[in-house]
Amino acid sequence: WGQAQMGVPRVPRGSAPVTSLLSLAVTSEQIEHLHRRFKQLSQDQLTIRKENFDSIPDLEFNPIRGKIVHAFFDKRNLRQESDGLADEINFEDFLTIMSYFRPIEMNMDEEQLDRFRKEKLKFLFHMYDSDHDGKITLQEYRNVVEELLSGNPHLEKESARSIADGAMMEAASICVGQMGPDQVYEGITFEDFLKMWQGIDIETKMHVRFLNVDTIAHCY
């Protein structure tokens, strides 16, 4: 990813995400490509709303479609001070979300790589933490597992719940060690989440193939 150049779509000044986006050092070609995607999604409007994502074929049968779309409007991911969901996002917001999916840069030092990894995991954590309380509860974990497995006709709902329960118990053992018989694990904090993903290459597992321009163009 090279230095940003002149001639790219202008991003409004004066808000925190702009600074972080400029530090991404994307090329003008990359920003122009994202701007074409944005315009196709928004139907040439200045903002995107949730219903605009209904036109993406690759998302139609994705079991966690709702969580993916939700993530684009989650104010925590937009790096805003307030909590909750935005009704619509502009191109600057869109770039902020896309920044979570950028690839590793070869010149990153260890500190930058650590921050880069934590940003990606924070984005993923927010997808699980649906009530925005800073913890992934067993019920939230169950919901995600059930959604992920919903496309499997051979797996009953109770089986999906058992898988989620087992995963939560494994998380508890990783994060708090051996639990007593009366001890209750209240949920996965972000610090716990980091431990769970230790050694897993998240940097190459987050993709946005569903935003391909040619795919979206077929919808109009």
PDB file of C-alpha atoms in Angstrom:
ATOM      1  CA  TRP A   1       0.000   0.000   0.000  1.00  0.00           C
ATOM      2  CA  GLY A   2       1.657   3.235  -1.096  1.00  0.00           C
ATOM      3  CA  GLN A   3       1.218   6.888  -0.186  1.00  0.00           C
ATOM      4  CA  ALA A   4      -2.154   8.539  -0.834  1.00  0.00           C
ATOM      5  CA  GLN A   5      -2.042  10.796  -3.886  1.00  0.00           C
ATOM      6  CA  MET A   6      -3.967  13.719  -5.356  1.00  0.00           C
ATOM      7  CA  GLY A   7      -7.074  13.190  -7.465  1.00  0.00           C
ATOM      8  CA  VAL A   8      -8.913  10.807  -5.128  1.00  0.00           C
ATOM      9  CA  PRO A   9     -12.448  11.415  -3.797  1.00  0.00           C
ATOM     10  CA  ARG A  10     -12.252  14.000  -1.036  1.00  0.00           C
ATOM     11  CA  VAL A  11     -13.003  12.965   2.535  1.00  0.00           C
ATOM     12  CA  PRO A  12     -14.544  15.570   4.883  1.00  0.00           C
ATOM     13  CA  ARG A  13     -12.088  17.064   7.326  1.00  0.00           C
ATOM     14  CA  GLY A  14     -12.390  17.617  11.021  1.00  0.00           C
ATOM     15  CA  SER A  15     -13.174  14.200  12.521  1.00  0.00           C
ATOM     16  CA  ALA A  16     -11.043  11.585  14.243  1.00  0.00           C
ATOM     17  CA  PRO A  17     -11.348   8.844  11.604  1.00  0.00           C
ATOM     18  CA  VAL A  18      -9.695  11.056   8.972  1.00  0.00           C
ATOM     19  CA  THR A  19      -6.388  11.037  10.832  1.00  0.00           C
ATOM     20  CA  SER A  20      -6.421   7.266  11.214  1.00  0.00           C
ATOM     21  CA  LEU A  21      -7.356   6.809   7.569  1.00  0.00           C
ATOM     22  CA  LEU A  22      -4.576   9.035   6.285  1.00  0.00           C
ATOM     23  CA  SER A  23      -2.147   6.910   8.270  1.00  0.00           C
ATOM     24  CA  LEU A  24      -3.246   3.877   6.248  1.00  0.00           C
ATOM     25  CA  ALA A  25      -1.211   5.231   3.334  1.00  0.00           C
ATOM     26  CA  VAL A  26      -3.520   3.817   0.666  1.00  0.00           C
ATOM     27  CA  THR A  27      -2.994   4.568  -3.006  1.00  0.00           C
ATOM     28  CA  SER A  28      -5.306   6.768  -5.037  1.00  0.00           C
ATOM     29  CA  GLU A  29      -6.285   3.732  -7.121  1.00  0.00           C
ATOM     30  CA  GLN A  30      -7.407   1.833  -4.013  1.00  0.00           C
ATOM     31  CA  ILE A  31      -9.477   4.740  -2.712  1.00  0.00           C
ATOM     32  CA  GLU A  32     -11.051   5.291  -6.135  1.00  0.00           C
ATOM     33  CA  HIS A  33     -11.949   1.597  -6.282  1.00  0.00           C
ATOM     34  CA  LEU A  34     -13.598   1.806  -2.855  1.00  0.00           C
ATOM     35  CA  HIS A  35     -15.382   4.969  -3.918  1.00  0.00           C
ATOM     36  CA  ARG A  36     -16.890   3.155  -6.926  1.00  0.00           C
ATOM     37  CA  ARG A  37     -18.086   0.406  -4.579  1.00  0.00           C
ATOM     38  CA  PHE A  38     -19.562   3.003  -2.248  1.00  0.00           C
ATOM     39  CA  LYS A  39     -21.430   4.739  -5.083  1.00  0.00           C
ATOM     40  CA  GLN A  40     -22.847   1.444  -6.328  1.00  0.00           C
ATOM     41  CA  LEU A  41     -24.028   0.490  -2.863  1.00  0.00           C
ATOM     42  CA  SER A  42     -25.520   3.923  -2.167  1.00  0.00           C
ATOM     43  CA  GLN A  43     -26.994   4.230  -5.686  1.00  0.00           C
ATOM     44  CA  ASP A  44     -25.037   7.462  -6.145  1.00  0.00           C
ATOM     45  CA  GLN A  45     -26.267   8.953  -2.873  1.00  0.00           C
ATOM     46  CA  LEU A  46     -23.991  10.559  -0.265  1.00  0.00           C
ATOM     47  CA  THR A  47     -24.750   7.948   2.374  1.00  0.00           C
ATOM     48  CA  ILE A  48     -25.428   4.220   2.694  1.00  0.00           C
ATOM     49  CA  ARG A  49     -28.262   2.763   4.744  1.00  0.00           C
ATOM     50  CA  LYS A  50     -28.711  -0.848   5.882  1.00  0.00           C
ATOM     51  CA  GLU A  51     -31.198  -1.622   3.127  1.00  0.00           C
ATOM     52  CA  ASN A  52     -28.539  -0.840   0.517  1.00  0.00           C
ATOM     53  CA  PHE A  53     -26.775  -4.062   1.500  1.00  0.00           C
ATOM     54  CA  ASP A  54     -29.816  -6.056   0.358  1.00  0.00           C
ATOM     55  CA  SER A  55     -28.535  -5.779  -3.224  1.00  0.00           C
ATOM     56  CA  ILE A  56     -25.347  -7.800  -2.574  1.00  0.00           C
ATOM     57  CA  PRO A  57     -25.826 -11.389  -3.824  1.00  0.00           C
ATOM     58  CA  ASP A  58     -22.826 -12.770  -1.905  1.00  0.00           C
ATOM     59  CA  LEU A  59     -24.432 -11.655   1.363  1.00  0.00           C
ATOM     60  CA  GLU A  60     -27.881 -13.074   0.696  1.00  0.00           C
ATOM     61  CA  PHE A  61     -27.118 -16.580   1.927  1.00  0.00           C
ATOM     62  CA  ASN A  62     -24.391 -15.707   4.428  1.00  0.00           C
ATOM     63  CA  PRO A  63     -25.542 -17.101   7.815  1.00  0.00           C
ATOM     64  CA  ILE A  64     -24.184 -14.089   9.698  1.00  0.00           C
ATOM     65  CA  ARG A  65     -25.342 -11.533   7.143  1.00  0.00           C
ATOM     66  CA  GLY A  66     -27.095  -9.481   9.828  1.00  0.00           C
ATOM     67  CA  LYS A  67     -23.966  -9.216  11.948  1.00  0.00           C
ATOM     68  CA  ILE A  68     -21.823  -8.213   8.968  1.00  0.00           C
ATOM     69  CA  VAL A  69     -24.198  -5.414   7.988  1.00  0.00           C
ATOM     70  CA  HIS A  70     -24.617  -4.405  11.647  1.00  0.00           C
ATOM     71  CA  ALA A  71     -20.819  -3.999  11.929  1.00  0.00           C
ATOM     72  CA  PHE A  72     -20.793  -1.309   9.239  1.00  0.00           C
ATOM     73  CA  PHE A  73     -23.140   0.858  11.337  1.00  0.00           C
ATOM     74  CA  ASP A  74     -21.740   0.074  14.796  1.00  0.00           C
ATOM     75  CA  LYS A  75     -20.479   3.377  16.173  1.00  0.00           C
ATOM     76  CA  ARG A  76     -17.749   1.523  18.070  1.00  0.00           C
ATOM     77  CA  ASN A  77     -16.285   0.448  14.729  1.00  0.00           C
ATOM     78  CA  LEU A  78     -16.732   3.946  13.330  1.00  0.00           C
ATOM     79  CA  ARG A  79     -14.454   5.164  16.158  1.00  0.00           C
ATOM     80  CA  GLN A  80     -17.063   7.564  17.462  1.00  0.00           C
ATOM     81  CA  GLU A  81     -17.355   8.490  21.102  1.00  0.00           C
ATOM     82  CA  SER A  82     -21.000   7.504  21.354  1.00  0.00           C
ATOM     83  CA  ASP A  83     -22.402   3.972  21.483  1.00  0.00           C
ATOM     84  CA  GLY A  84     -25.190   2.407  19.456  1.00  0.00           C
ATOM     85  CA  LEU A  85     -25.863   2.234  15.732  1.00  0.00           C
ATOM     86  CA  ALA A  86     -25.684   4.894  13.039  1.00  0.00           C
ATOM     87  CA  ASP A  87     -28.711   5.230  10.759  1.00  0.00           C
ATOM     88  CA  GLU A  88     -26.454   5.802   7.756  1.00  0.00           C
ATOM     89  CA  ILE A  89     -22.755   6.064   6.902  1.00  0.00           C
ATOM     90  CA  ASN A  90     -20.909   8.355   4.497  1.00  0.00           C
ATOM     91  CA  PHE A  91     -17.817   7.609   2.427  1.00  0.00           C
ATOM     92  CA  GLU A  92     -15.489   8.547   5.272  1.00  0.00           C
ATOM     93  CA  ASP A  93     -17.275   6.082   7.569  1.00  0.00           C
ATOM     94  CA  PHE A  94     -17.094   3.451   4.826  1.00  0.00           C
ATOM     95  CA  LEU A  95     -13.324   3.905   4.575  1.00  0.00           C
ATOM     96  CA  THR A  96     -13.025   3.617   8.338  1.00  0.00           C
ATOM     97  CA  ILE A  97     -14.768   0.235   8.286  1.00  0.00           C
ATOM     98  CA  MET A  98     -12.734  -0.961   5.313  1.00  0.00           C
ATOM     99  CA  SER A  99      -9.541  -0.054   7.162  1.00  0.00           C
ATOM    100  CA  TYR A 100     -10.120  -3.066   9.430  1.00  0.00           C
ATOM    101  CA  PHE A 101      -9.681  -5.328   6.409  1.00  0.00           C
ATOM    102  CA  ARG A 102      -6.461  -3.856   5.049  1.00  0.00           C
ATOM    103  CA  PRO A 103      -3.553  -6.288   4.584  1.00  0.00           C
ATOM    104  CA  ILE A 104      -0.314  -6.287   6.538  1.00  0.00           C
ATOM    105  CA  GLU A 105       2.257  -3.775   5.345  1.00  0.00           C
ATOM    106  CA  MET A 106       5.782  -5.120   4.981  1.00  0.00           C
ATOM    107  CA  ASN A 107       7.337  -2.143   6.776  1.00  0.00           C
ATOM    108  CA  MET A 108       5.278  -2.539   9.981  1.00  0.00           C
ATOM    109  CA  ASP A 109       7.293  -2.887  13.175  1.00  0.00           C
ATOM    110  CA  GLU A 110       6.242  -5.116  16.097  1.00  0.00           C
ATOM    111  CA  GLU A 111       4.298  -2.342  17.843  1.00  0.00           C
ATOM    112  CA  GLN A 112       2.368  -1.492  14.676  1.00  0.00           C
ATOM    113  CA  LEU A 113       1.628  -5.169  14.006  1.00  0.00           C
ATOM    114  CA  ASP A 114       0.293  -5.590  17.540  1.00  0.00           C
ATOM    115  CA  ARG A 115      -1.980  -2.547  17.200  1.00  0.00           C
ATOM    116  CA  PHE A 116      -3.061  -3.711  13.733  1.00  0.00           C
ATOM    117  CA  ARG A 117      -4.004  -7.142  15.075  1.00  0.00           C
ATOM    118  CA  LYS A 118      -5.888  -5.713  18.067  1.00  0.00           C
ATOM    119  CA  GLU A 119      -7.927  -3.429  15.806  1.00  0.00           C
ATOM    120  CA  LYS A 120      -9.044  -6.391  13.703  1.00  0.00           C
ATOM    121  CA  LEU A 121      -9.904  -8.462  16.769  1.00  0.00           C
ATOM    122  CA  LYS A 122     -11.795  -5.549  18.335  1.00  0.00           C
ATOM    123  CA  PHE A 123     -13.921  -5.346  15.185  1.00  0.00           C
ATOM    124  CA  LEU A 124     -14.629  -9.084  15.396  1.00  0.00           C
ATOM    125  CA  PHE A 125     -15.330  -8.846  19.140  1.00  0.00           C
ATOM    126  CA  HIS A 126     -17.957  -6.175  18.481  1.00  0.00           C
ATOM    127  CA  MET A 127     -19.750  -8.543  16.082  1.00  0.00           C
ATOM    128  CA  TYR A 128     -20.198 -11.030  18.940  1.00  0.00           C
ATOM    129  CA  ASP A 129     -20.943  -8.464  21.658  1.00  0.00           C
ATOM    130  CA  SER A 130     -24.411  -7.566  20.406  1.00  0.00           C
ATOM    131  CA  ASP A 131     -25.581  -5.704  23.523  1.00  0.00           C
ATOM    132  CA  HIS A 132     -22.466  -3.504  23.612  1.00  0.00           C
ATOM    133  CA  ASP A 133     -21.667  -4.277  27.278  1.00  0.00           C
ATOM    134  CA  GLY A 134     -18.016  -5.210  26.706  1.00  0.00           C
ATOM    135  CA  LYS A 135     -18.543  -8.945  27.254  1.00  0.00           C
ATOM    136  CA  ILE A 136     -19.574 -11.867  25.068  1.00  0.00           C
ATOM    137  CA  THR A 137     -22.069 -13.819  27.149  1.00  0.00           C
ATOM    138  CA  LEU A 138     -22.935 -17.478  26.652  1.00  0.00           C
ATOM    139  CA  GLN A 139     -26.220 -16.469  25.002  1.00  0.00           C
ATOM    140  CA  GLU A 140     -24.433 -14.144  22.569  1.00  0.00           C
ATOM    141  CA  TYR A 141     -21.949 -16.904  21.803  1.00  0.00           C
ATOM    142  CA  ARG A 142     -24.815 -19.349  21.265  1.00  0.00           C
ATOM    143  CA  ASN A 143     -26.518 -16.938  18.898  1.00  0.00           C
ATOM    144  CA  VAL A 144     -23.425 -16.617  16.714  1.00  0.00           C
ATOM    145  CA  VAL A 145     -22.780 -20.376  16.654  1.00  0.00           C
ATOM    146  CA  GLU A 146     -26.421 -21.109  15.833  1.00  0.00           C
ATOM    147  CA  GLU A 147     -26.342 -18.563  13.021  1.00  0.00           C
ATOM    148  CA  LEU A 148     -23.100 -19.973  11.626  1.00  0.00           C
ATOM    149  CA  LEU A 149     -24.472 -23.518  11.705  1.00  0.00           C
ATOM    150  CA  SER A 150     -27.972 -22.633  10.525  1.00  0.00           C
ATOM    151  CA  GLY A 151     -27.180 -23.664   6.968  1.00  0.00           C
ATOM    152  CA  ASN A 152     -26.430 -27.238   8.023  1.00  0.00           C
ATOM    153  CA  PRO A 153     -29.665 -29.237   7.645  1.00  0.00           C
ATOM    154  CA  HIS A 154     -28.205 -32.173   9.599  1.00  0.00           C
ATOM    155  CA  LEU A 155     -27.491 -30.185  12.755  1.00  0.00           C
ATOM    156  CA  GLU A 156     -30.288 -29.576  15.237  1.00  0.00           C
ATOM    157  CA  LYS A 157     -30.541 -26.398  17.283  1.00  0.00           C
ATOM    158  CA  GLU A 158     -29.737 -28.231  20.519  1.00  0.00           C
ATOM    159  CA  SER A 159     -26.553 -29.599  18.968  1.00  0.00           C
ATOM    160  CA  ALA A 160     -25.501 -26.081  17.997  1.00  0.00           C
ATOM    161  CA  ARG A 161     -26.133 -24.958  21.568  1.00  0.00           C
ATOM    162  CA  SER A 162     -23.995 -27.791  22.900  1.00  0.00           C
ATOM    163  CA  ILE A 163     -21.160 -26.744  20.592  1.00  0.00           C
ATOM    164  CA  ALA A 164     -21.457 -23.161  21.826  1.00  0.00           C
ATOM    165  CA  ASP A 165     -21.520 -24.281  25.478  1.00  0.00           C
ATOM    166  CA  GLY A 166     -18.403 -26.357  24.935  1.00  0.00           C
ATOM    167  CA  ALA A 167     -16.632 -23.465  23.225  1.00  0.00           C
ATOM    168  CA  MET A 168     -17.531 -21.147  26.101  1.00  0.00           C
ATOM    169  CA  MET A 169     -16.192 -23.619  28.665  1.00  0.00           C
ATOM    170  CA  GLU A 170     -12.974 -23.892  26.678  1.00  0.00           C
ATOM    171  CA  ALA A 171     -12.731 -20.096  26.650  1.00  0.00           C
ATOM    172  CA  ALA A 172     -13.197 -20.035  30.419  1.00  0.00           C
ATOM    173  CA  SER A 173     -10.438 -22.608  30.920  1.00  0.00           C
ATOM    174  CA  ILE A 174      -8.080 -20.576  28.716  1.00  0.00           C
ATOM    175  CA  CYS A 175      -8.869 -17.272  30.394  1.00  0.00           C
ATOM    176  CA  VAL A 176      -9.390 -18.086  34.083  1.00  0.00           C
ATOM    177  CA  GLY A 177      -7.872 -21.552  34.407  1.00  0.00           C
ATOM    178  CA  GLN A 178      -9.505 -24.360  36.367  1.00  0.00           C
ATOM    179  CA  MET A 179     -12.948 -23.256  37.560  1.00  0.00           C
ATOM    180  CA  GLY A 180     -14.594 -24.368  40.766  1.00  0.00           C
ATOM    181  CA  PRO A 181     -17.909 -26.308  40.692  1.00  0.00           C
ATOM    182  CA  ASP A 182     -19.860 -23.243  41.825  1.00  0.00           C
ATOM    183  CA  GLN A 183     -17.937 -20.712  39.744  1.00  0.00           C
ATOM    184  CA  VAL A 184     -19.826 -18.998  36.930  1.00  0.00           C
ATOM    185  CA  TYR A 185     -18.046 -17.593  33.897  1.00  0.00           C
ATOM    186  CA  GLU A 186     -19.865 -14.341  33.160  1.00  0.00           C
ATOM    187  CA  GLY A 187     -18.525 -13.854  29.671  1.00  0.00           C
ATOM    188  CA  ILE A 188     -15.583 -13.224  27.400  1.00  0.00           C
ATOM    189  CA  THR A 189     -13.957  -9.823  27.826  1.00  0.00           C
ATOM    190  CA  PHE A 190     -11.803  -8.343  25.082  1.00  0.00           C
ATOM    191  CA  GLU A 191      -8.700  -9.345  27.058  1.00  0.00           C
ATOM    192  CA  ASP A 192     -10.045 -12.925  27.115  1.00  0.00           C
ATOM    193  CA  PHE A 193     -10.775 -12.680  23.402  1.00  0.00           C
ATOM    194  CA  LEU A 194      -7.145 -11.736  22.717  1.00  0.00           C
ATOM    195  CA  LYS A 195      -5.985 -14.824  24.628  1.00  0.00           C
ATOM    196  CA  MET A 196      -8.355 -17.064  22.687  1.00  0.00           C
ATOM    197  CA  TRP A 197      -7.016 -15.811  19.358  1.00  0.00           C
ATOM    198  CA  GLN A 198      -3.369 -16.004  20.353  1.00  0.00           C
ATOM    199  CA  GLY A 199      -1.414 -17.831  17.657  1.00  0.00           C
ATOM    200  CA  ILE A 200      -4.274 -17.660  15.129  1.00  0.00           C
ATOM    201  CA  ASP A 201      -3.553 -15.681  11.972  1.00  0.00           C
ATOM    202  CA  ILE A 202      -6.479 -13.250  12.002  1.00  0.00           C
ATOM    203  CA  GLU A 203      -4.610 -10.983   9.570  1.00  0.00           C
ATOM    204  CA  THR A 204      -5.371 -13.301   6.627  1.00  0.00           C
ATOM    205  CA  LYS A 205      -8.854 -14.439   7.699  1.00  0.00           C
ATOM    206  CA  MET A 206     -10.826 -11.198   7.343  1.00  0.00           C
ATOM    207  CA  HIS A 207     -12.038 -10.709   3.770  1.00  0.00           C
ATOM    208  CA  VAL A 208     -14.569  -8.443   2.058  1.00  0.00           C
ATOM    209  CA  ARG A 209     -15.121 -10.346  -1.174  1.00  0.00           C
ATOM    210  CA  PHE A 210     -18.825  -9.464  -1.065  1.00  0.00           C
ATOM    211  CA  LEU A 211     -17.957  -5.852  -1.911  1.00  0.00           C
ATOM    212  CA  ASN A 212     -16.581  -6.748  -5.332  1.00  0.00           C
ATOM    213  CA  VAL A 213     -17.639  -4.046  -7.805  1.00  0.00           C
ATOM    214  CA  ASP A 214     -18.542  -6.463 -10.616  1.00  0.00           C
ATOM    215  CA  THR A 215     -20.773  -8.476  -8.266  1.00  0.00           C
ATOM    216  CA  ILE A 216     -22.644  -5.373  -7.143  1.00  0.00           C
ATOM    217  CA  ALA A 217     -22.984  -4.106 -10.713  1.00  0.00           C
ATOM    218  CA  HIS A 218     -25.108  -7.138 -11.575  1.00  0.00           C
ATOM    219  CA  CYS A 219     -27.779  -5.933  -9.166  1.00  0.00           C
ATOM    220  CA  TYR A 220     -28.773  -2.866 -11.157  1.00  0.00           C
TER     221      TYR A 220
END
